[in-house]
């Protein structure tokens, strides 16, 4: 991987100061910053190629379409999908899960069936399944976790049955950092005939993913957590599943012919892409994928792991920090509480030192309930973070702690 | 540059660590739940209002950041012994204080001890923390049993 200094220079936003202090951006699990190549891809589209896709016969539309579709191809290569028909552009991980719950759920889930999710899901992988269960009379069940934030696989084995239609699990938890044993989950789920959806909103920027090797049925992510723009994301699904699923939304682009009597749907992936898409976002997503590939996911992960270990050791060394999420397999996320300092106050105090962290429930309220805390502070790492920034973080935490002594 | 100490003045830290009038109130004529979904702050306020409209006693319980706990603690101190009408006037003055532009001078005299909470003006994301308990009392008085939100 290229030197850290050069990587930091790829991200113009990192060069700034906030409140007179160098920005230390440690809220990457919420959204990562964007490298110049992504910013350029978005700008170039608007400056040079702006046109609607898939319909114009003119030069601009052909260029826009080509760049947009190249982004799809970049994703095919990145996650080792079988082909480009399996990559659906959506608004983000949230929309991808809603799409599956509505489209696949409406034709494959009935009263008495069971949907299995985990205790550490983001709200976006809870609420759509609750709705599906309400609509169909299916039952939502939850795989529990232990005090370290690792799934209890024995309990998973017990919960899994012929009634299970789908297992929806986060690949990497945004609240805890836990990386779940997804290969084992998929193999076991398939053994009882259940499908598996993996929420890869966090994972794709930190874990190399091969959807065919995993044999996963659905894989979802958001571009903005892997150095791409907001408002665009991906649903990967096996082609046979997508073929059998009814469309999600109706409109332009998703149909082949329309009469007032009936409509014939377009081929994959367009069947699931009604309306003018987020073209600039899609093109930026492609640039982000290429950027991550140019650095190498394994290299990114190794760098972040070093930071995480360094930060974890510092947290453990000072007696007043409680780590939330200490699973053996985890990455890039340090969730914690500081004795005597509410996470919200900590966030404000750190901010004045230029340190951006997240304080709150991280859209994972059941995780907070499990650990008996209203909220946690969360520092989350990306490829551009440094050990020196971790030092700044802990110096600021010490200050905050002293303030409430 | 804004100074953190303008937000976390010692009085505020003290109130947050040892809140006054903390706990359930019995007897109690009015109570309500307050909730800030952004940070998960939860509090419950209790009032004992006499027939003549005087707030004879007040208390709160719950969980929140230093700003929300200190604000609730100081609010209970400020309102006990006053009438509901006087509370409503104080509510208006408090709301005006925490939402006024940063460069506008504060009327410290009118706010009394509550003036120390004026520092939240410089921290827009924290104004809701300071005002949650006030909204909760208001909803206890006006709509018995409703849940107050900061939204
Ligand atoms: C694990 C996880 N799943 C899903 C989401 C939802 O992503 P988005 O809001 O981009 O749709 C997030 C983002 O916070 C996440 O961290």
mmCIF file with all atom_site columns, N, CA and C in Angstrom, chain A residues 19-21 342 344-346 348-350 352 359-361 365 372 374-375 399 402-405, chain B residues 1-2 4-5 7-8 13 16-17 37-39 41 63-67 122-123 125-126 129:
data_model
loop_
_atom_site.group_PDB
_atom_site.id
_atom_site.type_symbol
_atom_site.label_atom_id
_atom_site.label_alt_id
_atom_site.label_comp_id
_atom_site.label_asym_id
_atom_site.label_entity_id
_atom_site.label_seq_id
_atom_site.pdbx_PDB_ins_code
_atom_site.Cartn_x
_atom_site.Cartn_y
_atom_site.Cartn_z
_atom_site.occupancy
_atom_site.B_iso_or_equiv
_atom_site.pdbx_formal_charge
_atom_site.auth_seq_id
_atom_site.auth_comp_id
_atom_site.auth_asym_id
_atom_site.auth_atom_id
_atom_site.pdbx_PDB_model_num
ATOM 1   N N  . UNK A 1 19  ? -12.118 24.303 14.875 1.00 0.00 ? 19  UNK A N  1
ATOM 2   C CA . UNK A 1 19  ? -11.842 25.035 16.114 1.00 0.00 ? 19  UNK A CA 1
ATOM 3   C C  . UNK A 1 19  ? -10.333 25.204 16.320 1.00 0.00 ? 19  UNK A C  1
ATOM 4   N N  . UNK A 1 20  ? -9.623  25.428 15.228 1.00 0.00 ? 20  UNK A N  1
ATOM 5   C CA . UNK A 1 20  ? -8.193  25.674 15.333 1.00 0.00 ? 20  UNK A CA 1
ATOM 6   C C  . UNK A 1 20  ? -7.336  24.444 15.575 1.00 0.00 ? 20  UNK A C  1
ATOM 7   N N  . UNK A 1 21  ? -7.973  23.254 15.541 1.00 0.00 ? 21  UNK A N  1
ATOM 8   C CA . UNK A 1 21  ? -7.212  22.015 15.743 1.00 0.00 ? 21  UNK A CA 1
ATOM 9   C C  . UNK A 1 21  ? -7.285  21.176 14.475 1.00 0.00 ? 21  UNK A C  1
ATOM 10  N N  . UNK A 1 342 ? -21.113 11.210 30.228 1.00 0.00 ? 342 UNK A N  1
ATOM 11  C CA . UNK A 1 342 ? -22.103 10.720 29.269 1.00 0.00 ? 342 UNK A CA 1
ATOM 12  C C  . UNK A 1 342 ? -21.533 10.827 27.852 1.00 0.00 ? 342 UNK A C  1
ATOM 13  N N  . UNK A 1 344 ? -22.671 11.685 25.114 1.00 0.00 ? 344 UNK A N  1
ATOM 14  C CA . UNK A 1 344 ? -23.035 12.911 24.405 1.00 0.00 ? 344 UNK A CA 1
ATOM 15  C C  . UNK A 1 344 ? -22.128 14.068 24.813 1.00 0.00 ? 344 UNK A C  1
ATOM 16  N N  . UNK A 1 345 ? -21.840 14.148 26.120 1.00 0.00 ? 345 UNK A N  1
ATOM 17  C CA . UNK A 1 345 ? -20.919 15.186 26.592 1.00 0.00 ? 345 UNK A CA 1
ATOM 18  C C  . UNK A 1 345 ? -19.512 14.920 26.060 1.00 0.00 ? 345 UNK A C  1
ATOM 19  N N  . UNK A 1 346 ? -19.139 13.657 26.068 1.00 0.00 ? 346 UNK A N  1
ATOM 20  C CA . UNK A 1 346 ? -17.815 13.292 25.552 1.00 0.00 ? 346 UNK A CA 1
ATOM 21  C C  . UNK A 1 346 ? -17.675 13.736 24.094 1.00 0.00 ? 346 UNK A C  1
ATOM 22  N N  . UNK A 1 348 ? -19.168 16.143 22.522 1.00 0.00 ? 348 UNK A N  1
ATOM 23  C CA . UNK A 1 348 ? -19.035 17.602 22.433 1.00 0.00 ? 348 UNK A CA 1
ATOM 24  C C  . UNK A 1 348 ? -17.633 18.052 22.837 1.00 0.00 ? 348 UNK A C  1
ATOM 25  N N  . UNK A 1 349 ? -17.126 17.456 23.913 1.00 0.00 ? 349 UNK A N  1
ATOM 26  C CA . UNK A 1 349 ? -15.811 17.874 24.412 1.00 0.00 ? 349 UNK A CA 1
ATOM 27  C C  . UNK A 1 349 ? -14.715 17.489 23.409 1.00 0.00 ? 349 UNK A C  1
ATOM 28  N N  . UNK A 1 350 ? -14.809 16.275 22.859 1.00 0.00 ? 350 UNK A N  1
ATOM 29  C CA . UNK A 1 350 ? -13.820 15.836 21.872 1.00 0.00 ? 350 UNK A CA 1
ATOM 30  C C  . UNK A 1 350 ? -13.872 16.697 20.612 1.00 0.00 ? 350 UNK A C  1
ATOM 31  N N  . UNK A 1 352 ? -14.392 19.751 20.335 1.00 0.00 ? 352 UNK A N  1
ATOM 32  C CA . UNK A 1 352 ? -13.649 21.005 20.490 1.00 0.00 ? 352 UNK A CA 1
ATOM 33  C C  . UNK A 1 352 ? -12.146 20.783 20.384 1.00 0.00 ? 352 UNK A C  1
ATOM 34  N N  . UNK A 1 359 ? -21.531 9.687  19.095 1.00 0.00 ? 359 UNK A N  1
ATOM 35  C CA . UNK A 1 359 ? -22.080 9.366  20.412 1.00 0.00 ? 359 UNK A CA 1
ATOM 36  C C  . UNK A 1 359 ? -23.556 9.094  20.214 1.00 0.00 ? 359 UNK A C  1
ATOM 37  N N  . UNK A 1 360 ? -24.025 7.963  20.694 1.00 0.00 ? 360 UNK A N  1
ATOM 38  C CA . UNK A 1 360 ? -25.438 7.674  20.531 1.00 0.00 ? 360 UNK A CA 1
ATOM 39  C C  . UNK A 1 360 ? -25.686 6.181  20.528 1.00 0.00 ? 360 UNK A C  1
ATOM 40  N N  . UNK A 1 361 ? -26.804 5.807  19.934 1.00 0.00 ? 361 UNK A N  1
ATOM 41  C CA . UNK A 1 361 ? -27.165 4.386  19.948 1.00 0.00 ? 361 UNK A CA 1
ATOM 42  C C  . UNK A 1 361 ? -26.802 3.704  18.629 1.00 0.00 ? 361 UNK A C  1
ATOM 43  N N  . UNK A 1 365 ? -30.450 0.201  18.792 1.00 0.00 ? 365 UNK A N  1
ATOM 44  C CA . UNK A 1 365 ? -30.949 0.320  20.166 1.00 0.00 ? 365 UNK A CA 1
ATOM 45  C C  . UNK A 1 365 ? -30.955 -1.008 20.920 1.00 0.00 ? 365 UNK A C  1
ATOM 46  N N  . UNK A 1 372 ? -26.931 -2.576 28.529 1.00 0.00 ? 372 UNK A N  1
ATOM 47  C CA . UNK A 1 372 ? -27.401 -1.767 29.646 1.00 0.00 ? 372 UNK A CA 1
ATOM 48  C C  . UNK A 1 372 ? -26.861 -0.350 29.649 1.00 0.00 ? 372 UNK A C  1
ATOM 49  N N  . UNK A 1 374 ? -27.382 3.649  27.740 1.00 0.00 ? 374 UNK A N  1
ATOM 50  C CA . UNK A 1 374 ? -28.277 4.398  26.857 1.00 0.00 ? 374 UNK A CA 1
ATOM 51  C C  . UNK A 1 374 ? -27.600 4.714  25.527 1.00 0.00 ? 374 UNK A C  1
ATOM 52  N N  . UNK A 1 375 ? -26.293 4.768  25.549 1.00 0.00 ? 375 UNK A N  1
ATOM 53  C CA . UNK A 1 375 ? -25.545 5.176  24.362 1.00 0.00 ? 375 UNK A CA 1
ATOM 54  C C  . UNK A 1 375 ? -24.092 4.801  24.576 1.00 0.00 ? 375 UNK A C  1
ATOM 55  N N  . UNK A 1 399 ? -8.926  14.440 29.167 1.00 0.00 ? 399 UNK A N  1
ATOM 56  C CA . UNK A 1 399 ? -9.367  15.784 29.534 1.00 0.00 ? 399 UNK A CA 1
ATOM 57  C C  . UNK A 1 399 ? -10.843 15.790 29.946 1.00 0.00 ? 399 UNK A C  1
ATOM 58  N N  . UNK A 1 402 ? -11.316 14.213 33.273 1.00 0.00 ? 402 UNK A N  1
ATOM 59  C CA . UNK A 1 402 ? -10.861 15.095 34.355 1.00 0.00 ? 402 UNK A CA 1
ATOM 60  C C  . UNK A 1 402 ? -11.909 16.179 34.642 1.00 0.00 ? 402 UNK A C  1
ATOM 61  N N  . UNK A 1 403 ? -12.564 16.631 33.596 1.00 0.00 ? 403 UNK A N  1
ATOM 62  C CA . UNK A 1 403 ? -13.549 17.695 33.727 1.00 0.00 ? 403 UNK A CA 1
ATOM 63  C C  . UNK A 1 403 ? -14.708 17.295 34.646 1.00 0.00 ? 403 UNK A C  1
ATOM 64  N N  . UNK A 1 404 ? -15.019 16.018 34.668 1.00 0.00 ? 404 UNK A N  1
ATOM 65  C CA . UNK A 1 404 ? -16.162 15.546 35.459 1.00 0.00 ? 404 UNK A CA 1
ATOM 66  C C  . UNK A 1 404 ? -15.722 14.882 36.758 1.00 0.00 ? 404 UNK A C  1
ATOM 67  N N  . UNK A 1 405 ? -14.438 15.020 37.095 1.00 0.00 ? 405 UNK A N  1
ATOM 68  C CA . UNK A 1 405 ? -13.974 14.412 38.354 1.00 0.00 ? 405 UNK A CA 1
ATOM 69  C C  . UNK A 1 405 ? -14.481 15.183 39.551 1.00 0.00 ? 405 UNK A C  1
ATOM 70  N N  . UNK B 2 1   ? -13.023 31.853 19.472 1.00 0.00 ? 1   UNK B N  1
ATOM 71  C CA . UNK B 2 1   ? -13.279 30.416 19.631 1.00 0.00 ? 1   UNK B CA 1
ATOM 72  C C  . UNK B 2 1   ? -14.113 30.144 20.880 1.00 0.00 ? 1   UNK B C  1
ATOM 73  N N  . UNK B 2 2   ? -15.039 29.221 20.760 1.00 0.00 ? 2   UNK B N  1
ATOM 74  C CA . UNK B 2 2   ? -15.899 28.913 21.887 1.00 0.00 ? 2   UNK B CA 1
ATOM 75  C C  . UNK B 2 2   ? -15.125 28.122 22.935 1.00 0.00 ? 2   UNK B C  1
ATOM 76  N N  . UNK B 2 4   ? -15.099 25.507 25.959 1.00 0.00 ? 4   UNK B N  1
ATOM 77  C CA . UNK B 2 4   ? -15.884 24.407 26.526 1.00 0.00 ? 4   UNK B CA 1
ATOM 78  C C  . UNK B 2 4   ? -16.415 24.756 27.905 1.00 0.00 ? 4   UNK B C  1
ATOM 79  N N  . UNK B 2 5   ? -15.634 25.585 28.601 1.00 0.00 ? 5   UNK B N  1
ATOM 80  C CA . UNK B 2 5   ? -16.047 25.935 29.972 1.00 0.00 ? 5   UNK B CA 1
ATOM 81  C C  . UNK B 2 5   ? -17.296 26.805 29.997 1.00 0.00 ? 5   UNK B C  1
ATOM 82  N N  . UNK B 2 7   ? -19.833 26.007 28.378 1.00 0.00 ? 7   UNK B N  1
ATOM 83  C CA . UNK B 2 7   ? -20.899 25.007 28.432 1.00 0.00 ? 7   UNK B CA 1
ATOM 84  C C  . UNK B 2 7   ? -20.838 24.244 29.748 1.00 0.00 ? 7   UNK B C  1
ATOM 85  N N  . UNK B 2 8   ? -19.654 23.717 30.043 1.00 0.00 ? 8   UNK B N  1
ATOM 86  C CA . UNK B 2 8   ? -19.523 22.875 31.237 1.00 0.00 ? 8   UNK B CA 1
ATOM 87  C C  . UNK B 2 8   ? -18.997 23.696 32.410 1.00 0.00 ? 8   UNK B C  1
ATOM 88  N N  . UNK B 2 13  ? -21.582 21.014 36.023 1.00 0.00 ? 13  UNK B N  1
ATOM 89  C CA . UNK B 2 13  ? -20.967 19.729 36.359 1.00 0.00 ? 13  UNK B CA 1
ATOM 90  C C  . UNK B 2 13  ? -21.475 19.261 37.725 1.00 0.00 ? 13  UNK B C  1
ATOM 91  N N  . UNK B 2 16  ? -25.012 18.018 37.555 1.00 0.00 ? 16  UNK B N  1
ATOM 92  C CA . UNK B 2 16  ? -25.135 16.754 36.811 1.00 0.00 ? 16  UNK B CA 1
ATOM 93  C C  . UNK B 2 16  ? -24.661 15.583 37.657 1.00 0.00 ? 16  UNK B C  1
ATOM 94  N N  . UNK B 2 17  ? -23.691 15.858 38.533 1.00 0.00 ? 17  UNK B N  1
ATOM 95  C CA . UNK B 2 17  ? -23.176 14.757 39.362 1.00 0.00 ? 17  UNK B CA 1
ATOM 96  C C  . UNK B 2 17  ? -24.045 14.528 40.593 1.00 0.00 ? 17  UNK B C  1
ATOM 97  N N  . UNK B 2 37  ? -34.906 11.286 21.160 1.00 0.00 ? 37  UNK B N  1
ATOM 98  C CA . UNK B 2 37  ? -34.543 10.088 20.410 1.00 0.00 ? 37  UNK B CA 1
ATOM 99  C C  . UNK B 2 37  ? -33.129 10.138 19.847 1.00 0.00 ? 37  UNK B C  1
ATOM 100 N N  . UNK B 2 38  ? -32.600 11.334 19.669 1.00 0.00 ? 38  UNK B N  1
ATOM 101 C CA . UNK B 2 38  ? -31.260 11.471 19.098 1.00 0.00 ? 38  UNK B CA 1
ATOM 102 C C  . UNK B 2 38  ? -30.197 10.836 19.982 1.00 0.00 ? 38  UNK B C  1
ATOM 103 N N  . UNK B 2 39  ? -30.267 11.100 21.292 1.00 0.00 ? 39  UNK B N  1
ATOM 104 C CA . UNK B 2 39  ? -29.202 10.596 22.162 1.00 0.00 ? 39  UNK B CA 1
ATOM 105 C C  . UNK B 2 39  ? -29.725 9.601  23.178 1.00 0.00 ? 39  UNK B C  1
ATOM 106 N N  . UNK B 2 41  ? -31.773 10.149 25.588 1.00 0.00 ? 41  UNK B N  1
ATOM 107 C CA . UNK B 2 41  ? -32.105 10.716 26.901 1.00 0.00 ? 41  UNK B CA 1
ATOM 108 C C  . UNK B 2 41  ? -33.566 10.450 27.227 1.00 0.00 ? 41  UNK B C  1
ATOM 109 N N  . UNK B 2 63  ? -32.305 9.470  32.807 1.00 0.00 ? 63  UNK B N  1
ATOM 110 C CA . UNK B 2 63  ? -30.923 9.295  32.434 1.00 0.00 ? 63  UNK B CA 1
ATOM 111 C C  . UNK B 2 63  ? -30.624 10.259 31.302 1.00 0.00 ? 63  UNK B C  1
ATOM 112 N N  . UNK B 2 64  ? -29.501 10.894 31.369 1.00 0.00 ? 64  UNK B N  1
ATOM 113 C CA . UNK B 2 64  ? -29.176 11.803 30.287 1.00 0.00 ? 64  UNK B CA 1
ATOM 114 C C  . UNK B 2 64  ? -27.778 12.359 30.440 1.00 0.00 ? 64  UNK B C  1
ATOM 115 N N  . UNK B 2 65  ? -27.410 13.194 29.505 1.00 0.00 ? 65  UNK B N  1
ATOM 116 C CA . UNK B 2 65  ? -26.097 13.817 29.533 1.00 0.00 ? 65  UNK B CA 1
ATOM 117 C C  . UNK B 2 65  ? -26.052 14.874 30.624 1.00 0.00 ? 65  UNK B C  1
ATOM 118 N N  . UNK B 2 66  ? -24.885 15.404 30.853 1.00 0.00 ? 66  UNK B N  1
ATOM 119 C CA . UNK B 2 66  ? -24.707 16.394 31.920 1.00 0.00 ? 66  UNK B CA 1
ATOM 120 C C  . UNK B 2 66  ? -25.610 17.598 31.711 1.00 0.00 ? 66  UNK B C  1
ATOM 121 N N  . UNK B 2 67  ? -25.753 18.019 30.474 1.00 0.00 ? 67  UNK B N  1
ATOM 122 C CA . UNK B 2 67  ? -26.554 19.213 30.200 1.00 0.00 ? 67  UNK B CA 1
ATOM 123 C C  . UNK B 2 67  ? -28.016 18.958 30.553 1.00 0.00 ? 67  UNK B C  1
ATOM 124 N N  . UNK B 2 122 ? -23.914 28.224 22.138 1.00 0.00 ? 122 UNK B N  1
ATOM 125 C CA . UNK B 2 122 ? -22.740 28.056 21.279 1.00 0.00 ? 122 UNK B CA 1
ATOM 126 C C  . UNK B 2 122 ? -22.591 26.624 20.788 1.00 0.00 ? 122 UNK B C  1
ATOM 127 N N  . UNK B 2 123 ? -23.480 25.747 21.214 1.00 0.00 ? 123 UNK B N  1
ATOM 128 C CA . UNK B 2 123 ? -23.387 24.329 20.850 1.00 0.00 ? 123 UNK B CA 1
ATOM 129 C C  . UNK B 2 123 ? -24.746 23.871 20.324 1.00 0.00 ? 123 UNK B C  1
ATOM 130 N N  . UNK B 2 125 ? -26.037 21.576 18.668 1.00 0.00 ? 125 UNK B N  1
ATOM 131 C CA . UNK B 2 125 ? -26.533 20.206 18.788 1.00 0.00 ? 125 UNK B CA 1
ATOM 132 C C  . UNK B 2 125 ? -26.923 19.881 20.225 1.00 0.00 ? 125 UNK B C  1
ATOM 133 N N  . UNK B 2 126 ? -26.610 20.779 21.156 1.00 0.00 ? 126 UNK B N  1
ATOM 134 C CA . UNK B 2 126 ? -26.890 20.471 22.560 1.00 0.00 ? 126 UNK B CA 1
ATOM 135 C C  . UNK B 2 126 ? -28.068 21.256 23.130 1.00 0.00 ? 126 UNK B C  1
ATOM 136 N N  . UNK B 2 129 ? -30.795 19.176 24.519 1.00 0.00 ? 129 UNK B N  1
ATOM 137 C CA . UNK B 2 129 ? -30.525 18.536 25.800 1.00 0.00 ? 129 UNK B CA 1
ATOM 138 C C  . UNK B 2 129 ? -30.991 19.449 26.935 1.00 0.00 ? 129 UNK B C  1
#
